[in-house]
Short mmCIF file of C-alpha atoms and ligand atoms in Angstrom, two decimals:
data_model
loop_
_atom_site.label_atom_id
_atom_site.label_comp_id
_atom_site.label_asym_id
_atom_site.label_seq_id
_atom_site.Cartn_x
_atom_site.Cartn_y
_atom_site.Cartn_z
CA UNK A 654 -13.52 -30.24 -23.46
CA UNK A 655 -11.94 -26.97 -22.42
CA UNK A 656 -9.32 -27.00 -20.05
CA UNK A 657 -9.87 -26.10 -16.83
CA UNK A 658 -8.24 -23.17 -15.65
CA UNK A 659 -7.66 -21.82 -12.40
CA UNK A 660 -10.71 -21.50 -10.42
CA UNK A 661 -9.97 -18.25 -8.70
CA UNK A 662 -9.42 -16.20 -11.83
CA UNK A 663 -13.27 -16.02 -12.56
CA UNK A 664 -12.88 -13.90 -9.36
CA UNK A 665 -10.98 -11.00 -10.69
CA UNK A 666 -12.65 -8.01 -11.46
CA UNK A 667 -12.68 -7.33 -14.85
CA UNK A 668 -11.10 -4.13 -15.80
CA UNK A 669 -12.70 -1.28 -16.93
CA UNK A 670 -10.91 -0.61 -20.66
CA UNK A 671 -10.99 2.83 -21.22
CA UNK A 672 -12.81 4.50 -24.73
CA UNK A 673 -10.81 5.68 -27.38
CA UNK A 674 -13.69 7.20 -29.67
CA UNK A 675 -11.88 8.83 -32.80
CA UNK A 676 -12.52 12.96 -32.84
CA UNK A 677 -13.46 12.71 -29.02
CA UNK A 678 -11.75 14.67 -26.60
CA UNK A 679 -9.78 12.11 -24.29
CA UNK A 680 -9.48 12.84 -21.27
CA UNK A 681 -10.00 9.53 -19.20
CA UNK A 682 -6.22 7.98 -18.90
CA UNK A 683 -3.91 10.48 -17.69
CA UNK A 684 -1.72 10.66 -20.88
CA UNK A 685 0.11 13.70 -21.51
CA UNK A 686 -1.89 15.87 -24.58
CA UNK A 687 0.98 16.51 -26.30
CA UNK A 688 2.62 14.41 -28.58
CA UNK A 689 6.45 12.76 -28.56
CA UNK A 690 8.77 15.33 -28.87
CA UNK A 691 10.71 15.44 -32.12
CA UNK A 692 13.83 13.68 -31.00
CA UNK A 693 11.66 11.45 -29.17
CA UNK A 694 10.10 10.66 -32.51
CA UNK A 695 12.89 10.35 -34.72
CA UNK A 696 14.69 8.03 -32.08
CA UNK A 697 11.53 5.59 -32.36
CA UNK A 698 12.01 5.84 -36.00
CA UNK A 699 15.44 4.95 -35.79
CA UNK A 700 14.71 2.17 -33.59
CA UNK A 701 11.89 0.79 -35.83
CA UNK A 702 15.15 -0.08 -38.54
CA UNK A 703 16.91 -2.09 -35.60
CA UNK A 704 13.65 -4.13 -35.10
CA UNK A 705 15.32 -7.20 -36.49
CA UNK A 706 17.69 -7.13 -34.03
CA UNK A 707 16.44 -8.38 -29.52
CA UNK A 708 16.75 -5.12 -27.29
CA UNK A 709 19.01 -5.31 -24.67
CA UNK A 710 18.19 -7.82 -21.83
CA UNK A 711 18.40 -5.32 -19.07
CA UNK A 712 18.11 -2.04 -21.04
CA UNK A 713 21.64 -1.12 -19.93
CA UNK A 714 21.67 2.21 -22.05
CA UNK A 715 18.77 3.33 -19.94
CA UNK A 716 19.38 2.39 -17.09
CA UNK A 717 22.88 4.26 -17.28
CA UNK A 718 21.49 7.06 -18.51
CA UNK A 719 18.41 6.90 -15.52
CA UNK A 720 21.25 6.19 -12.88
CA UNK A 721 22.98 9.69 -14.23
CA UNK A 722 20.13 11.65 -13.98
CA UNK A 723 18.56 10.20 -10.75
CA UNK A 724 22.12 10.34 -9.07
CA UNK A 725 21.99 6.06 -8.03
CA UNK A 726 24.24 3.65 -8.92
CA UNK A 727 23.24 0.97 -11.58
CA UNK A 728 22.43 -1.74 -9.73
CA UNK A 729 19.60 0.60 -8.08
CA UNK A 730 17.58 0.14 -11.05
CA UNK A 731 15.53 -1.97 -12.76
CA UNK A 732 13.41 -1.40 -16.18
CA UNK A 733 9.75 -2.53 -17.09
CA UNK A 734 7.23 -2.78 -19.65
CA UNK A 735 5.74 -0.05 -18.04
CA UNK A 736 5.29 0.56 -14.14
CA UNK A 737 2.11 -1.94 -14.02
CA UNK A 738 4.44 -4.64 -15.30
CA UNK A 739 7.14 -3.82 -12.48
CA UNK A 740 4.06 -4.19 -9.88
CA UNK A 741 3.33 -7.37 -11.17
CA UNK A 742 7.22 -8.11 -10.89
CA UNK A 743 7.27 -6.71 -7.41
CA UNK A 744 4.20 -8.69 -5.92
CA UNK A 745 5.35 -12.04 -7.35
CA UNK A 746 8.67 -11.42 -6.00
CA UNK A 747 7.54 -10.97 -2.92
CA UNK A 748 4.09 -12.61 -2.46
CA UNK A 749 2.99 -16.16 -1.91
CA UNK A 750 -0.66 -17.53 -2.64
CA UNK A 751 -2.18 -16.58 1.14
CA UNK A 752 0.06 -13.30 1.70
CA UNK A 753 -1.23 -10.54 1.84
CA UNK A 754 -1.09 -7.11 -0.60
CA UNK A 755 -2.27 -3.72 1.44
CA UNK A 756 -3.04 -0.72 -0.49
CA UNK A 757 -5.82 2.23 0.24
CA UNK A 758 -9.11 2.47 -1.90
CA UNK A 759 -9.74 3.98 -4.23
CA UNK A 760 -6.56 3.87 -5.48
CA UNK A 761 -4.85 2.86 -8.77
CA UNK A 762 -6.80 -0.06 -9.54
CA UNK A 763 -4.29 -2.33 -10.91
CA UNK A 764 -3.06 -3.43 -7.15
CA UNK A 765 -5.96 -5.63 -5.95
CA UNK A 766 -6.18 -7.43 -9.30
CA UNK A 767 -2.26 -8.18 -10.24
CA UNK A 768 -2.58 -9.43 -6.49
CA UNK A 769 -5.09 -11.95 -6.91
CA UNK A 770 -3.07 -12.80 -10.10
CA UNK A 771 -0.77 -13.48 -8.02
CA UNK A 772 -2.39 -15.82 -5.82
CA UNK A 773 -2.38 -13.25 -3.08
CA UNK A 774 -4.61 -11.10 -0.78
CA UNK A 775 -5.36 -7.63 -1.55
CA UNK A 776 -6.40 -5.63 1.56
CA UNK A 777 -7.54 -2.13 1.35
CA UNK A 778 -7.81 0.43 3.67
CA UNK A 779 -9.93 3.71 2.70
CA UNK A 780 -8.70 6.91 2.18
CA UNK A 781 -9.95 9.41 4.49
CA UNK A 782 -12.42 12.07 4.23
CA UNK A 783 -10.05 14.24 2.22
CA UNK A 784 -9.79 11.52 -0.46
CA UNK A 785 -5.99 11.41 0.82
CA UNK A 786 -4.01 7.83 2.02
CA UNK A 787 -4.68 7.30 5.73
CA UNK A 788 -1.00 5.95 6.58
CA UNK A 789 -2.35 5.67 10.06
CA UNK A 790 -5.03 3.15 9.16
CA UNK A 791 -2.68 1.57 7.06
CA UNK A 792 0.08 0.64 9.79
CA UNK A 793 -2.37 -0.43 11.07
CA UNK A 794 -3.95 -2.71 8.90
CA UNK A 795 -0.77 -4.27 8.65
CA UNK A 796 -0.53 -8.07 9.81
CA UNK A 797 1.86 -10.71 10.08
CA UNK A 798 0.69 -12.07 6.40
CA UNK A 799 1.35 -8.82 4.86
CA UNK A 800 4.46 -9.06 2.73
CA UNK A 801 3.95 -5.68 0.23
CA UNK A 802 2.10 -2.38 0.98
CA UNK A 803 1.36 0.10 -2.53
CA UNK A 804 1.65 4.00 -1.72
CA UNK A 805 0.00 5.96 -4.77
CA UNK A 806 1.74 9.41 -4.53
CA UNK A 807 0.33 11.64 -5.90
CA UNK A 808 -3.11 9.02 -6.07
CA UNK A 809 -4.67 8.11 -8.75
CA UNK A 810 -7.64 9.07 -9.23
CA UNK A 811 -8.00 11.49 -6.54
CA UNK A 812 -4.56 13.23 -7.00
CA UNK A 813 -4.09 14.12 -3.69
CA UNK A 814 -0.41 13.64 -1.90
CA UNK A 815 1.45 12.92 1.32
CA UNK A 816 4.70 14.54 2.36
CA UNK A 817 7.74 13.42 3.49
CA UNK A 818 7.44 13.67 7.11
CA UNK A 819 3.95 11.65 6.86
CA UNK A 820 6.16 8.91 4.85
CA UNK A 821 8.61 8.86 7.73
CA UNK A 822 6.29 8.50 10.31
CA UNK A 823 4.83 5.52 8.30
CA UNK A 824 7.81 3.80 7.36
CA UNK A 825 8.77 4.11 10.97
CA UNK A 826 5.44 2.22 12.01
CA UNK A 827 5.55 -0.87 9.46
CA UNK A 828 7.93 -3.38 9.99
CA UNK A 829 11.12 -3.79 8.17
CA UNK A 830 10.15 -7.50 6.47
CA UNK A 831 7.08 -5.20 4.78
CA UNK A 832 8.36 -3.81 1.16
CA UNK A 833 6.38 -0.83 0.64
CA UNK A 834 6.43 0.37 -3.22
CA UNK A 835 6.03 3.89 -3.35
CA UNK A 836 4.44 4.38 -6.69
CA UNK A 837 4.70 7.94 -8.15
CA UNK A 838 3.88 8.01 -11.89
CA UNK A 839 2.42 11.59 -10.97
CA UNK A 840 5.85 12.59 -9.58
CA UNK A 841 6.91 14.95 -12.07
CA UNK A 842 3.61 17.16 -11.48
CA UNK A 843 3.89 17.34 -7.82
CA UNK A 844 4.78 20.07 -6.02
CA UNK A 845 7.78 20.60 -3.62
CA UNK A 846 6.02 19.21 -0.57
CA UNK A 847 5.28 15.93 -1.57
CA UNK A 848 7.40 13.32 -0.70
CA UNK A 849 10.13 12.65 -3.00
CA UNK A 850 10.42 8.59 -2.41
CA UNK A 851 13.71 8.10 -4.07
CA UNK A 852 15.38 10.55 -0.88
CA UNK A 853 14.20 8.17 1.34
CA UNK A 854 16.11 5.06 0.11
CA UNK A 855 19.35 5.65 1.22
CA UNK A 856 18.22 4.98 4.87
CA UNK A 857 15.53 2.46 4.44
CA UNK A 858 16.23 -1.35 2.99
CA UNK A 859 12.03 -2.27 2.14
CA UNK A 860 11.00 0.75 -0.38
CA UNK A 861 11.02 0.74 -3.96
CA UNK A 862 10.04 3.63 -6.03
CA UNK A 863 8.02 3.06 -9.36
CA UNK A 864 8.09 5.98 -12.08
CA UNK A 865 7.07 5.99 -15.41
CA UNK A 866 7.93 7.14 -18.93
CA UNK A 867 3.92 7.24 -19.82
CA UNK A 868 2.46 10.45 -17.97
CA UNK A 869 4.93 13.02 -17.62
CA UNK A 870 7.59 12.03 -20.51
CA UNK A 871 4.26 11.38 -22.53
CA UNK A 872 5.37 7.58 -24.06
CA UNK A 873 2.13 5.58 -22.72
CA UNK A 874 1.84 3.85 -25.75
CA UNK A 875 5.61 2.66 -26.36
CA UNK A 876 5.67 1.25 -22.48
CA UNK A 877 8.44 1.82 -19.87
CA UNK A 878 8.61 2.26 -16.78
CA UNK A 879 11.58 1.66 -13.79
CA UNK A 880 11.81 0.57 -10.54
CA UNK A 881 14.82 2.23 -7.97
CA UNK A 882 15.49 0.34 -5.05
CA UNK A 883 18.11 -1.76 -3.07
CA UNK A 884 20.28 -3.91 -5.54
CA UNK A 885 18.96 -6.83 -3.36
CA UNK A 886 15.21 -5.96 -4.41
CA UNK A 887 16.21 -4.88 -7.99
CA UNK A 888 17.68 -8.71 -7.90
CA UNK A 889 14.66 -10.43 -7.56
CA UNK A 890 12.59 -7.93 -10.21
CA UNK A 891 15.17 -9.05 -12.76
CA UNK A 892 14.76 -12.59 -11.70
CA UNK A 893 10.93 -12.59 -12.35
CA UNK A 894 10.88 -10.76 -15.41
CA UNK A 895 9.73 -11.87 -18.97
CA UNK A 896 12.18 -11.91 -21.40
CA UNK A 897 12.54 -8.87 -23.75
CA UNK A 898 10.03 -7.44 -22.49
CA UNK A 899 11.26 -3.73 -22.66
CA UNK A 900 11.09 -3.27 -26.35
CA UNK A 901 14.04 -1.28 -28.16
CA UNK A 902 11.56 1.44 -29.15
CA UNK A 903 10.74 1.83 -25.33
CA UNK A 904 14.73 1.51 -24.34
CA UNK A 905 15.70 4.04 -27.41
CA UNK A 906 12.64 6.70 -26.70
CA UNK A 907 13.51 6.81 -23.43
CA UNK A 908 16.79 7.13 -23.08
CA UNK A 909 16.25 10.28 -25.72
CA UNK A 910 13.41 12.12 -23.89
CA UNK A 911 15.92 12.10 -20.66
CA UNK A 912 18.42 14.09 -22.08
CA UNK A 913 15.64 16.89 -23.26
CA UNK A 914 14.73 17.09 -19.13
CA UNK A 915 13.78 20.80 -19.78
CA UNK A 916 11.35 19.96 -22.35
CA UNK A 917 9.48 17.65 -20.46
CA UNK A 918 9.74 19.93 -17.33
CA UNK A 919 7.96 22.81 -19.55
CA UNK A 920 5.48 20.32 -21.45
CA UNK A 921 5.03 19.41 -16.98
CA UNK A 922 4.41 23.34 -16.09
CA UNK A 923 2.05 23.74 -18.91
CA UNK A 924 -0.25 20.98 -17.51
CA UNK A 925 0.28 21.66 -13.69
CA UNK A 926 -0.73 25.47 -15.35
CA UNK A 927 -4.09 24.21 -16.79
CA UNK A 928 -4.68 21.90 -13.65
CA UNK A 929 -4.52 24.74 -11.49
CA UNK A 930 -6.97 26.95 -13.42
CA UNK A 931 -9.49 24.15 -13.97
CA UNK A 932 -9.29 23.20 -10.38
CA UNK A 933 -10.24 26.90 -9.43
CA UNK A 934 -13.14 27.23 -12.46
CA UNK A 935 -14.51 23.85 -10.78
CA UNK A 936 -14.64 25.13 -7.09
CA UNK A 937 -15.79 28.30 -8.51
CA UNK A 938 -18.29 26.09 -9.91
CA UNK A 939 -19.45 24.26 -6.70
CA UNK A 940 -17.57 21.14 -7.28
CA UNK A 941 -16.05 19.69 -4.34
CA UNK A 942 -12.59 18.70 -6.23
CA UNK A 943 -9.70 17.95 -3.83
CA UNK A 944 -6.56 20.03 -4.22
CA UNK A 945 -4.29 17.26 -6.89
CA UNK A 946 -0.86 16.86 -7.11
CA UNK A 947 -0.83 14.92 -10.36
CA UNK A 948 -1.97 15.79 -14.13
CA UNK A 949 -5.93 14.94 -12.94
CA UNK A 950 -8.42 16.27 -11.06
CA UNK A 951 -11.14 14.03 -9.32
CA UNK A 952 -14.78 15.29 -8.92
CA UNK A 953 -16.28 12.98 -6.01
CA UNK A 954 -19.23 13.05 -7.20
CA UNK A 955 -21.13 10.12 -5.78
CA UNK A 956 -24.11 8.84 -7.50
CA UNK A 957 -23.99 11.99 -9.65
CA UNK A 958 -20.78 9.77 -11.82
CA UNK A 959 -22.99 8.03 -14.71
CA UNK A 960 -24.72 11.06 -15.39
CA UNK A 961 -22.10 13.41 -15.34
CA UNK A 962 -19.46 11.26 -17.28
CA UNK A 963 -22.39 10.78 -19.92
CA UNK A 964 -23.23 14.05 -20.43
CA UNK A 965 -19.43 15.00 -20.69
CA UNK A 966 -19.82 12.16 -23.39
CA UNK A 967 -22.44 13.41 -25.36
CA UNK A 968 -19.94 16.64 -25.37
CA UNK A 969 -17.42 14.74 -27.23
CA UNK A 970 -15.17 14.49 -24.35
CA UNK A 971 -14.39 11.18 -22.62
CA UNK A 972 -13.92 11.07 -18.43
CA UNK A 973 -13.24 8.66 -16.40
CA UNK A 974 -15.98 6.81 -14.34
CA UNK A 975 -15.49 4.94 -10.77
CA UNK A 976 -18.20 3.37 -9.90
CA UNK A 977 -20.72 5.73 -8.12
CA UNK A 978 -17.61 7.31 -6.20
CA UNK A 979 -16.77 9.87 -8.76
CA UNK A 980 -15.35 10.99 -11.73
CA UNK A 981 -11.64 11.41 -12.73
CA UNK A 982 -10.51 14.28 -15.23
CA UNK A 983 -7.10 14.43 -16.99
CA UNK A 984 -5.80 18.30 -18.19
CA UNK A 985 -5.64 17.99 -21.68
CA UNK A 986 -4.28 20.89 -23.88
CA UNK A 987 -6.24 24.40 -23.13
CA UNK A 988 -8.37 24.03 -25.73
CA UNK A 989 -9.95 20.67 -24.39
CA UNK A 990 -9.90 21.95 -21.03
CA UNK A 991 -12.03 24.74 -22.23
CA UNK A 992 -14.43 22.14 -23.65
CA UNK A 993 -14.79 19.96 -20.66
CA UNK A 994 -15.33 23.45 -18.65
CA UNK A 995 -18.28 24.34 -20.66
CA UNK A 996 -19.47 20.97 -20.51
CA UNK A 997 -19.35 20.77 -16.32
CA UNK A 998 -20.24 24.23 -16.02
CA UNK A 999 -23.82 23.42 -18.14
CA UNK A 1000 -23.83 20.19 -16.36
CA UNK A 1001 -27.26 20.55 -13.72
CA UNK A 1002 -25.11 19.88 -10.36
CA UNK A 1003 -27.61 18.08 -8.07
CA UNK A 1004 -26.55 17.85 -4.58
CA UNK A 1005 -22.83 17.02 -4.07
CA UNK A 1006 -21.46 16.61 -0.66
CA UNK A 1007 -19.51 19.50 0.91
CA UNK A 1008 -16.25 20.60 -0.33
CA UNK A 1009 -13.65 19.40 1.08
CA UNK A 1010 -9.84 20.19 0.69
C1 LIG B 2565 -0.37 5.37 -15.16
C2 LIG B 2565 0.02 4.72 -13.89
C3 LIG B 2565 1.09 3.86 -13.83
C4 LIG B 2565 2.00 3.58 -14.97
O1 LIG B 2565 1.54 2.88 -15.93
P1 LIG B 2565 2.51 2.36 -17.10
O2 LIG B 2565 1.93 2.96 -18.30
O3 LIG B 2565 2.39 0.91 -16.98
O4 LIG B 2565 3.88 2.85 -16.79
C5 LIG B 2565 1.45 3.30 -12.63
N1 LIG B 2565 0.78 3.60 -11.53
C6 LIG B 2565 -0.23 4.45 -11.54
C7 LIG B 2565 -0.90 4.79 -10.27
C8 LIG B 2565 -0.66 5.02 -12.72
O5 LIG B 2565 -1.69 5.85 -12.71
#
């Protein structure tokens, strides 16, 4: 007989697992083109000796050398198995089977589903016409059951951003027993104007910021991520964690790519660079691409998706599908960029909505 499991899981959507054809041009996950840098490579070597030996329990090294850099004290900051796995961490912390989880849509796609893992209730509100989070709508939306609210800034996929004074004016509007997670793994491509969530925590007791060694710092594959907030929510992400879970390559790789900040600020420039110049080849093209903030650009391309992402795929270059909502492009090395930009500008563009910015 198999054992029954829980009933509700056969609800969960089932992720969409992106390719990773060998020789093809990958641009569907937002990873960084380049690869490690060569401390960053050498101190995952070294680390790879240790491997006998547990990692720390609460990657103290790292998080002394994040609380340097980020100008927090230690007990600000907690360290995950990437930033999904502190979302996870956050929403069973906080959530109970019947609470709710708010979050706008499309956004990252993780939320609803480690919700429902959960036990709770994802509710989404839809971002407005500008593909941007409606922060009005969402205050809104907000009920007594909600216990945790996601912010995507910049969002992924559509890389658009909110500023500072729009996070105010939100965080002023939803009540103080709401934690709202402020999730930038695109902060490190943003511009000036977009809301910097880890000035905000000094006056404000329910955020917590999630960043991420895997975009910017370009580590995706050795997974870590932190969390900055209050000690008293960093308390109960500690409490739920899994053991060990931050391997010592992760603790050791990223404690060494910190101190080479103006490496990873360049590598940053160089994409932000490309982003801009394939955003303005793709207007130029008719596309209606919102501005983006992050290391992506998102072609909203209704039921135009399938048949663009497939004929980017018969290219050689992967993109990322949603649904018939659009199609999500990471800025790869200029090379690649060059390839997908011959590939959209042969691509037959059909009727596509009007631009919007
Ligand atoms: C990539 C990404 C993350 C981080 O993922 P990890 O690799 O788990 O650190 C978190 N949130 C969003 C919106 C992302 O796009």
């Amino acid at each position: 007989m198999t054992v029954p499991s829980r009933a509700d899981l056969a609800t969960l959507p089932d992720y969409i697992i992106p390719r990773q054809a060998p020789g093809a041009i990958l641009l569907n996950s937002n990873e960084l083109p380049m690869a490690p840098l060569p401390a960053v490579a050498e101190a995952l070597a070294a680390a790879a000796r240790d491997s006998h030996r547990y990692p720390q329990w609460f990657s103290e090294d790292l998080v002394a050398a994040l609380a340097a850099r980020i100008g927090v004290p230690e007990s600000w900051l907690a360290v995950g198995c990437g930033s999904v796995s502190l979302c996870a961490q956050l929403i069973q912390a906080y959530c109970r089977p019947g609470d709710e989880v708010l979050c706008a849509w499309r956004s990252f796609e993780a939320y609803p589903v480690l919700a429902r893992i959960a036990g709770a209730t994802p509710r989404t509100v839809p971002l407005d016409a500008a593909h941007r989070h409606d922060l009005v709508a969402m205050a809104a939306a907000v009920t007594p059951a909600t216990r945790l609210t996601f912010l995507c800034n910049p969002n992924n996929p559509t890389g658009t951003a909110f500023g500072r004074q729009e996070l105010h004016a939100f965080l002023d509007r939803v009540p103080p027993d709401v934690l709202v997670v402020l999730d930038e793994a695109y902060h490190e491509f943003a511009g000036p104007d977009v809301a910097d969530g880890v000035s905000v925590l000094a006056d404000r007791e329910n955020v917590a910021v999630l960043r991420t060694f895997s975009k910017a710092y370009g580590l995706a594959g050795v997974r870590v991520g932190y969390c900055v907030a209050p000690p008293a929510v960093i308390r109960e992400v500690h409490r739920v964690a899994v053991p060990f879970v931050v391997s010592r390559l992760a603790q050791r790789s990223a404690s060494v790519a910190l101190r080479h900040a103006d490496e990873v600020a360049a590598r940053c420039a160089t994409v932000v660079r490309e982003r801009e110049r394939v955003f303005r080849a793709l207007r130029g093209r008719g596309f209606p691409v919102p501005r983006s903030q992050a290391n992506f650009l998102w072609l909203p391309l209704g039921a135009e998706s399938g048949r663009f992402a497939e004929y980017c795929a018969e290219q050689g270059i992967l993109v990322r599908r949603f649904g018939d909502e659009g199609v999500r492009v990471t800025v790869g090395l200029p090379d690649e960029n060059d390839a997908f930009l011959r590939a959209a500008e042969q691509f037959p563009l059909g009727a596509v909505g009007p631009v919007r910015t």
